Amino acid sequence: MSIPSEPTDPIDRYSRQVRFPALGEAGQRRLMASRVTICGCGALGTVLANHLVRAGVGHVRIVDRDFIETHNLQRQILFDERDVAENLPKAEAAARKLRAINSQVVIEPVVTDIDHTNILELVGDADLILDGTDNFETRYLINDAAVKLGKPWVFGGVIGSEGQTMTIRPGITPCLRCLIEDNPPPGMTPTCETAGVLGPAVAVIASFEAVEAIKLLGGAVDALNTELFVVDIWDWTFRRLKVQGLLGKVDCPCCGRREFEWLDGALGSHTTTLCGRNAVQVATRRAQPLDFPEMAARLVSLGDVRHNAFMLRFAAEGHEFTVFPDGRAIIKGTNDIAKARTLYAQFVGN
Ligand SMILES: [Zn+2]
């Protein structure tokens, strides 16, 4: 005769978190009923997703445009060498790992480039948006969408050993454009390529972002950070900049005048050089997904053309092409946007 197992409550696995008084059972149940969208699943995004899925946030959507390379493994904690060998997109590989960590959470991977045409759909049903991106274009787009929809988001960025984060609640705190109105021109700021990036610096900032998410979704809004937090983990300096006074005091085009220039598509481009990659992303959206077997047959004279359900890869004229079903391509071996567009037209088609 078998012994009937005790009925278990899904909340049981979070007992150590529930015992933390500021969260408690009520906070945990709120987390379990929450939805987040994580924009970008690189270094910040993998740490964010890891924390939130383990913490039991009910629905986690992970949006990323890229595939995994060996040099990502130094800091992108959800990935391993098998994922690189299988040519998996980051969002799909992260979902596989996260489902093995916590089967109670609904994980929704989305392999796409976030742009002004799709962001409202990607964040519209989320209670909170988390920044796991590596570029200001996408952050301004998130900021526009968040302010327009009145949704909170947490900004985070890391270069070298320094990182910064801020929790943005439209109407309650300043927004990103209150702080930094315009994108610094390319070449004016250090990037991961010029300055490198340390895994622990990313983990610190992503952990601060994650704890803000747990507070906000768990109902502890009074505990949220209202400052711009800057940390350098190499020399152990911490700065907390009081930015609350900017709210309503600067002529902010976004939260002040409610002009959503990034969301309207007036600012920003879809074809971009990728930070630190010697690569260009060419974004040409198609109504119908590309037919990879047909493309592979057409490109057969180039030699090694490989594809799976998520991408098709080949080399031509000294460049490596990775093409996604939506028509987007990442072309390695150049930072020249015009040249990349030409190569795209030549080998992928218009
Ligand atoms: Zn603003």
CSV table of C-alpha atoms and ligand atoms in Angstrom, one decimal:
chain,number,residue,atom,x,y,z
A,1,MET,CA,0.0,0.0,0.0
A,2,SER,CA,1.5,3.3,-1.0
A,3,ILE,CA,1.5,6.2,1.4
A,4,PRO,CA,-0.4,9.1,0.0
A,5,SER,CA,1.9,12.1,-0.4
A,6,GLU,CA,1.0,15.2,1.4
A,7,PRO,CA,-0.7,17.8,-0.8
A,8,THR,CA,1.9,20.5,-1.5
A,9,ASP,CA,1.2,24.2,-2.0
A,10,PRO,CA,3.1,25.7,-4.9
A,11,ILE,CA,4.3,28.4,-2.4
A,12,ASP,CA,6.2,25.8,-0.3
A,13,ARG,CA,9.3,25.9,-2.5
A,14,TYR,CA,9.7,29.7,-1.7
A,15,SER,CA,9.7,29.2,2.1
A,16,ARG,CA,13.0,30.9,2.7
A,17,GLN,CA,11.8,34.0,0.8
A,18,VAL,CA,8.4,33.9,2.5
A,19,ARG,CA,10.1,34.0,5.9
A,20,PHE,CA,11.7,37.3,4.9
A,21,PRO,CA,9.2,39.6,6.7
A,22,ALA,CA,9.1,42.4,4.3
A,23,LEU,CA,7.8,40.1,1.6
A,24,GLY,CA,5.9,37.4,3.5
A,25,GLU,CA,3.2,35.1,2.1
A,26,ALA,CA,1.1,37.9,0.7
A,27,GLY,CA,4.1,39.3,-1.2
A,28,GLN,CA,5.0,35.9,-2.5
A,29,ARG,CA,1.5,35.3,-3.8
A,30,ARG,CA,1.6,38.7,-5.6
A,31,LEU,CA,4.9,37.7,-7.2
A,32,MET,CA,3.4,34.4,-8.4
A,33,ALA,CA,0.6,36.3,-10.0
A,34,SER,CA,2.9,38.8,-11.8
A,35,ARG,CA,4.2,39.1,-15.3
A,36,VAL,CA,7.5,40.7,-16.4
A,37,THR,CA,9.2,41.3,-19.7
A,38,ILE,CA,12.9,41.2,-19.7
A,39,CYS,CA,14.3,43.1,-22.7
A,40,GLY,CA,17.6,41.5,-23.7
A,41,CYS,CA,19.0,38.2,-22.5
A,42,GLY,CA,22.8,38.8,-22.4
A,43,ALA,CA,24.8,39.4,-19.3
A,44,LEU,CA,22.2,41.5,-17.4
A,45,GLY,CA,19.2,39.6,-18.8
A,46,THR,CA,20.5,36.1,-17.8
A,47,VAL,CA,21.1,37.2,-14.2
A,48,LEU,CA,17.7,38.9,-14.1
A,49,ALA,CA,15.9,35.9,-15.5
A,50,ASN,CA,17.7,33.5,-13.2
A,51,HIS,CA,16.7,35.6,-10.1
A,52,LEU,CA,13.1,36.1,-11.1
A,53,VAL,CA,12.3,32.6,-12.2
A,54,ARG,CA,13.9,31.2,-9.0
A,55,ALA,CA,11.9,33.8,-7.0
A,56,GLY,CA,8.7,32.6,-8.5
A,57,VAL,CA,7.5,35.5,-10.7
A,58,GLY,CA,4.5,33.9,-12.5
A,59,HIS,CA,5.2,34.7,-16.1
A,60,VAL,CA,8.6,35.7,-17.5
A,61,ARG,CA,8.8,36.9,-21.1
A,62,ILE,CA,12.4,37.0,-22.4
A,63,VAL,CA,13.1,39.0,-25.6
A,64,ASP,CA,16.4,38.8,-27.3
A,65,ARG,CA,17.6,39.1,-30.9
A,66,ASP,CA,20.9,37.3,-30.7
A,67,PHE,CA,22.5,33.9,-30.7
A,68,ILE,CA,25.1,32.6,-28.3
A,69,GLU,CA,28.9,32.8,-28.8
A,70,THR,CA,31.7,31.3,-26.7
A,71,HIS,CA,32.9,34.7,-25.5
A,72,ASN,CA,29.4,35.3,-24.0
A,73,LEU,CA,30.0,32.4,-21.5
A,74,GLN,CA,32.3,34.5,-19.3
A,75,ARG,CA,29.3,36.4,-17.9
A,76,GLN,CA,26.0,35.2,-19.4
A,77,ILE,CA,25.2,32.7,-16.6
A,78,LEU,CA,22.4,30.7,-18.1
A,79,PHE,CA,24.4,29.5,-21.1
A,80,ASP,CA,26.9,26.7,-21.7
A,81,GLU,CA,29.0,25.2,-24.4
A,82,ARG,CA,26.3,22.9,-25.6
A,83,ASP,CA,24.1,25.9,-26.4
A,84,VAL,CA,26.9,27.4,-28.5
A,85,ALA,CA,27.3,24.0,-30.4
A,86,GLU,CA,23.6,23.8,-31.0
A,87,ASN,CA,23.4,27.4,-32.5
A,88,LEU,CA,20.6,28.3,-30.1
A,89,PRO,CA,19.2,31.8,-29.9
A,90,LYS,CA,19.7,33.3,-26.4
A,91,ALA,CA,16.0,33.5,-25.6
A,92,GLU,CA,15.4,29.8,-26.5
A,93,ALA,CA,18.5,28.6,-24.6
A,94,ALA,CA,17.6,30.6,-21.6
A,95,ALA,CA,14.0,29.2,-21.6
A,96,ARG,CA,15.3,25.6,-21.7
A,97,LYS,CA,17.5,26.2,-18.7
A,98,LEU,CA,14.9,28.2,-16.7
A,99,ARG,CA,12.2,25.6,-17.3
A,100,ALA,CA,14.5,23.0,-15.7
A,101,ILE,CA,15.1,25.4,-12.7
A,102,ASN,CA,11.4,26.1,-12.0
A,103,SER,CA,8.6,24.4,-13.9
A,104,GLN,CA,6.0,26.5,-12.0
A,105,VAL,CA,6.9,29.6,-13.9
A,106,VAL,CA,5.6,30.2,-17.4
A,107,ILE,CA,8.7,31.1,-19.5
A,108,GLU,CA,8.0,32.8,-22.9
A,109,PRO,CA,11.0,33.2,-25.1
A,110,VAL,CA,10.7,35.7,-28.0
A,111,VAL,CA,13.5,35.8,-30.6
A,112,THR,CA,13.2,39.2,-32.1
A,113,ASP,CA,14.7,42.6,-32.3
A,114,ILE,CA,12.8,45.1,-30.1
A,115,ASP,CA,11.8,48.0,-32.2
A,116,HIS,CA,9.1,50.7,-32.3
A,117,THR,CA,6.7,48.3,-34.2
A,118,ASN,CA,6.6,45.6,-31.7
A,119,ILE,CA,7.5,47.0,-28.2
A,120,LEU,CA,4.0,47.8,-27.1
A,121,GLU,CA,2.9,44.2,-27.8
A,122,LEU,CA,6.0,42.9,-26.0
A,123,VAL,CA,5.5,44.9,-22.8
A,124,GLY,CA,1.8,45.8,-22.9
A,125,ASP,CA,0.6,43.0,-20.6
A,126,ALA,CA,3.6,43.1,-18.3
A,127,ASP,CA,3.4,44.5,-14.7
A,128,LEU,CA,7.1,45.5,-15.0
A,129,ILE,CA,9.7,45.9,-17.7
A,130,LEU,CA,13.4,45.1,-16.9
A,131,ASP,CA,16.4,46.4,-18.8
A,132,GLY,CA,18.8,43.7,-19.9
A,133,THR,CA,19.9,45.6,-23.1
A,134,ASP,CA,23.3,46.9,-24.0
A,135,ASN,CA,22.3,50.0,-25.9
A,136,PHE,CA,20.6,53.3,-25.4
A,137,GLU,CA,18.4,53.1,-28.5
A,138,THR,CA,16.5,50.3,-27.0
A,139,ARG,CA,16.4,51.9,-23.5
A,140,TYR,CA,14.9,55.1,-24.9
A,141,LEU,CA,12.3,52.9,-26.7
A,142,ILE,CA,11.5,51.1,-23.5
A,143,ASN,CA,11.3,54.5,-21.7
A,144,ASP,CA,8.8,55.8,-24.3
A,145,ALA,CA,6.7,52.7,-24.1
A,146,ALA,CA,6.8,52.7,-20.3
A,147,VAL,CA,5.8,56.3,-20.0
A,148,LYS,CA,3.1,56.0,-22.6
A,149,LEU,CA,1.6,53.0,-20.9
A,150,GLY,CA,2.2,54.2,-17.3
A,151,LYS,CA,4.3,51.1,-16.5
A,152,PRO,CA,7.3,50.9,-14.3
A,153,TRP,CA,10.7,49.8,-15.6
A,154,VAL,CA,14.1,49.3,-14.1
A,155,PHE,CA,17.1,50.7,-16.0
A,156,GLY,CA,20.5,49.0,-15.8
A,157,GLY,CA,23.8,49.4,-17.6
A,158,VAL,CA,27.4,48.1,-17.1
A,159,ILE,CA,30.7,48.8,-18.8
A,160,GLY,CA,34.0,47.6,-17.5
A,161,SER,CA,33.7,47.4,-13.7
A,162,GLU,CA,31.1,50.2,-13.4
A,163,GLY,CA,27.4,49.9,-13.5
A,164,GLN,CA,24.3,52.0,-12.8
A,165,THR,CA,20.7,51.4,-12.2
A,166,MET,CA,17.5,53.3,-11.5
A,167,THR,CA,13.9,52.4,-11.0
A,168,ILE,CA,11.6,54.5,-13.1
A,169,ARG,CA,7.9,54.9,-12.3
A,170,PRO,CA,6.2,57.2,-14.7
A,171,GLY,CA,4.6,60.2,-12.9
A,172,ILE,CA,6.3,59.3,-9.6
A,173,THR,CA,10.0,59.4,-10.6
A,174,PRO,CA,11.9,61.2,-13.4
A,175,CYS,CA,12.2,59.1,-16.6
A,176,LEU,CA,15.4,58.2,-18.4
A,177,ARG,CA,15.1,61.2,-20.7
A,178,CYS,CA,14.8,63.5,-17.7
A,179,LEU,CA,18.3,62.3,-16.8
A,180,ILE,CA,19.9,61.9,-20.2
A,181,GLU,CA,17.9,63.6,-22.9
A,182,ASP,CA,19.8,62.3,-26.0
A,183,ASN,CA,21.7,59.3,-27.0
A,184,PRO,CA,25.4,60.1,-27.0
A,185,PRO,CA,26.8,59.8,-30.6
A,186,PRO,CA,28.5,56.5,-31.5
A,187,GLY,CA,32.2,56.6,-30.6
A,188,MET,CA,31.7,59.1,-27.8
A,189,THR,CA,31.2,56.6,-25.0
A,190,PRO,CA,33.0,53.5,-24.0
A,191,THR,CA,31.5,50.2,-25.1
A,192,CYS,CA,32.0,46.6,-24.0
A,193,GLU,CA,34.5,46.4,-26.9
A,194,THR,CA,36.7,49.2,-25.8
A,195,ALA,CA,36.4,48.9,-22.0
A,196,GLY,CA,35.5,45.2,-21.6
A,197,VAL,CA,33.1,44.1,-19.0
A,198,LEU,CA,33.4,42.1,-15.8
A,199,GLY,CA,30.9,39.3,-14.9
A,200,PRO,CA,30.6,40.3,-11.3
A,201,ALA,CA,29.8,44.0,-12.2
A,202,VAL,CA,26.9,42.7,-14.3
A,203,ALA,CA,25.8,40.4,-11.6
A,204,VAL,CA,25.7,43.3,-9.0
A,205,ILE,CA,23.6,45.6,-11.2
A,206,ALA,CA,21.3,42.8,-12.4
A,207,SER,CA,20.8,41.8,-8.7
A,208,PHE,CA,19.9,45.3,-7.8
A,209,GLU,CA,17.4,45.4,-10.7
A,210,ALA,CA,16.0,42.0,-9.6
A,211,VAL,CA,15.4,43.1,-6.0
A,212,GLU,CA,13.6,46.2,-7.2
A,213,ALA,CA,11.4,43.8,-9.2
A,214,ILE,CA,10.7,41.7,-6.2
A,215,LYS,CA,9.8,44.8,-4.1
A,216,LEU,CA,7.6,46.3,-6.8
A,217,LEU,CA,5.8,43.1,-7.8
A,218,GLY,CA,5.5,41.9,-4.2
A,219,GLY,CA,3.8,45.1,-3.2
A,220,ALA,CA,6.6,46.8,-1.2
A,221,VAL,CA,6.6,50.0,-3.2
A,222,ASP,CA,7.7,52.1,-0.2
A,223,ALA,CA,11.0,50.3,-0.2
A,224,LEU,CA,11.8,51.1,-3.9
A,225,ASN,CA,15.0,52.9,-4.8
A,226,THR,CA,14.4,56.5,-5.9
A,227,GLU,CA,18.0,57.4,-6.7
A,228,LEU,CA,20.4,56.8,-9.5
A,229,PHE,CA,22.8,54.2,-8.1
A,230,VAL,CA,26.3,54.0,-9.5
A,231,VAL,CA,28.8,51.4,-8.4
A,232,ASP,CA,32.4,50.5,-9.4
A,233,ILE,CA,33.2,47.1,-8.1
A,234,TRP,CA,36.9,47.4,-8.9
A,235,ASP,CA,37.7,50.3,-6.6
A,236,TRP,CA,34.6,49.8,-4.3
A,237,THR,CA,33.0,53.1,-4.8
A,238,PHE,CA,29.3,53.6,-4.5
A,239,ARG,CA,27.3,56.7,-5.4
A,240,ARG,CA,23.7,57.5,-4.9
A,241,LEU,CA,22.6,60.5,-6.9
A,242,LYS,CA,19.4,62.2,-5.8
A,243,VAL,CA,17.5,62.7,-9.1
A,244,GLN,CA,14.0,63.0,-7.7
A,245,GLY,CA,14.1,66.8,-8.0
A,246,LEU,CA,14.3,66.5,-11.8
A,247,LEU,CA,10.7,65.3,-12.0
A,248,GLY,CA,8.7,68.1,-13.7
A,249,LYS,CA,11.6,70.5,-13.4
A,250,VAL,CA,13.4,69.7,-16.7
A,251,ASP,CA,11.6,70.1,-20.1
A,252,CYS,CA,11.5,66.4,-20.7
A,253,PRO,CA,10.2,65.5,-24.2
A,254,CYS,CA,9.0,62.2,-23.0
A,255,CYS,CA,7.3,62.4,-19.6
A,256,GLY,CA,6.9,66.2,-19.8
A,257,ARG,CA,5.7,66.9,-23.3
A,258,ARG,CA,4.6,63.3,-23.9
A,259,GLU,CA,6.3,63.3,-27.3
A,260,PHE,CA,7.3,59.7,-27.9
A,261,GLU,CA,10.0,60.2,-30.6
A,262,TRP,CA,11.5,56.7,-30.2
A,263,LEU,CA,8.2,54.9,-30.1
A,264,ASP,CA,6.9,56.9,-33.1
A,265,GLY,CA,10.0,55.8,-35.1
A,266,ALA,CA,11.2,59.4,-35.6
A,267,LEU,CA,14.4,58.5,-33.8
A,268,GLY,CA,16.4,55.3,-34.0
A,269,SER,CA,17.3,52.9,-36.8
A,270,HIS,CA,16.8,49.2,-37.2
A,271,THR,CA,20.1,48.6,-39.0
A,272,THR,CA,22.8,49.0,-36.4
A,273,THR,CA,26.3,48.0,-35.6
A,274,LEU,CA,26.4,45.6,-32.7
A,275,CYS,CA,28.3,46.7,-29.6
A,276,GLY,CA,31.7,45.1,-29.5
A,277,ARG,CA,31.0,42.6,-32.3
A,278,ASN,CA,32.5,43.9,-35.6
A,279,ALA,CA,29.0,43.0,-36.8
A,280,VAL,CA,26.0,44.7,-38.2
A,281,GLN,CA,22.3,43.8,-37.8
A,282,VAL,CA,20.2,44.3,-40.9
A,283,ALA,CA,16.6,44.4,-40.0
A,284,THR,CA,14.2,43.9,-42.9
A,285,ARG,CA,10.8,42.7,-41.6
A,286,ARG,CA,8.9,40.2,-43.7
A,287,ALA,CA,5.2,39.3,-43.5
A,288,GLN,CA,6.0,35.6,-44.1
A,289,PRO,CA,8.8,33.7,-42.3
A,290,LEU,CA,11.8,32.8,-44.5
A,291,ASP,CA,11.8,29.4,-46.0
A,292,PHE,CA,15.2,28.1,-44.8
A,293,PRO,CA,15.3,24.8,-46.8
A,294,GLU,CA,14.7,26.8,-50.0
A,295,MET,CA,17.3,29.4,-49.0
A,296,ALA,CA,19.8,26.7,-48.2
A,297,ALA,CA,19.3,25.1,-51.6
A,298,ARG,CA,19.7,28.5,-53.3
A,299,LEU,CA,23.0,29.2,-51.4
A,300,VAL,CA,24.4,25.7,-51.9
A,301,SER,CA,27.2,26.9,-54.1
A,302,LEU,CA,28.7,28.8,-51.1
A,303,GLY,CA,29.5,25.5,-49.4
A,304,ASP,CA,28.6,25.0,-45.8
A,305,VAL,CA,25.0,26.3,-45.2
A,306,ARG,CA,23.5,25.2,-41.9
A,307,HIS,CA,20.1,25.8,-40.5
A,308,ASN,CA,17.8,24.8,-37.6
A,309,ALA,CA,14.3,26.0,-36.7
A,310,PHE,CA,15.7,29.3,-35.4
A,311,MET,CA,18.4,30.4,-37.8
A,312,LEU,CA,20.3,29.8,-41.0
A,313,ARG,CA,24.1,30.4,-41.2
A,314,PHE,CA,26.6,30.6,-44.0
A,315,ALA,CA,29.8,32.4,-45.0
A,316,ALA,CA,30.3,34.5,-48.1
A,317,GLU,CA,33.0,37.0,-49.2
A,318,GLY,CA,34.7,36.7,-45.8
A,319,HIS,CA,31.6,37.5,-43.8
A,320,GLU,CA,29.5,35.2,-41.6
A,321,PHE,CA,25.8,35.6,-42.1
A,322,THR,CA,23.2,34.5,-39.5
A,323,VAL,CA,19.7,34.9,-40.8
A,324,PHE,CA,16.5,34.7,-38.6
A,325,PRO,CA,13.0,33.6,-39.8
A,326,ASP,CA,11.7,37.1,-39.6
A,327,GLY,CA,14.2,38.3,-42.3
A,328,ARG,CA,16.6,39.9,-39.8
A,329,ALA,CA,20.3,39.1,-40.3
A,330,ILE,CA,23.5,39.6,-38.4
A,331,ILE,CA,26.5,40.0,-40.7
A,332,LYS,CA,29.9,39.5,-39.0
A,333,GLY,CA,33.1,41.0,-40.2
A,334,THR,CA,32.1,44.6,-40.8
A,335,ASN,CA,31.0,47.7,-38.9
A,336,ASP,CA,30.0,49.4,-42.1
A,337,ILE,CA,26.2,49.6,-42.3
A,338,ALA,CA,26.1,50.4,-46.0
A,339,LYS,CA,28.3,47.5,-46.9
A,340,ALA,CA,26.1,45.2,-44.7
A,341,ARG,CA,23.0,46.3,-46.5
A,342,THR,CA,24.6,45.6,-49.8
A,343,LEU,CA,25.7,42.1,-48.7
A,344,TYR,CA,22.2,41.5,-47.4
A,345,ALA,CA,20.6,42.4,-50.7
A,346,GLN,CA,23.2,40.2,-52.5
A,347,PHE,CA,22.9,37.0,-50.5
A,348,VAL,CA,19.6,37.2,-48.6
A,349,GLY,CA,17.6,39.2,-51.0
A,350,ASN,CA,15.1,42.1,-50.6
B,1,ZN,ZN,11.1,62.5,-18.3
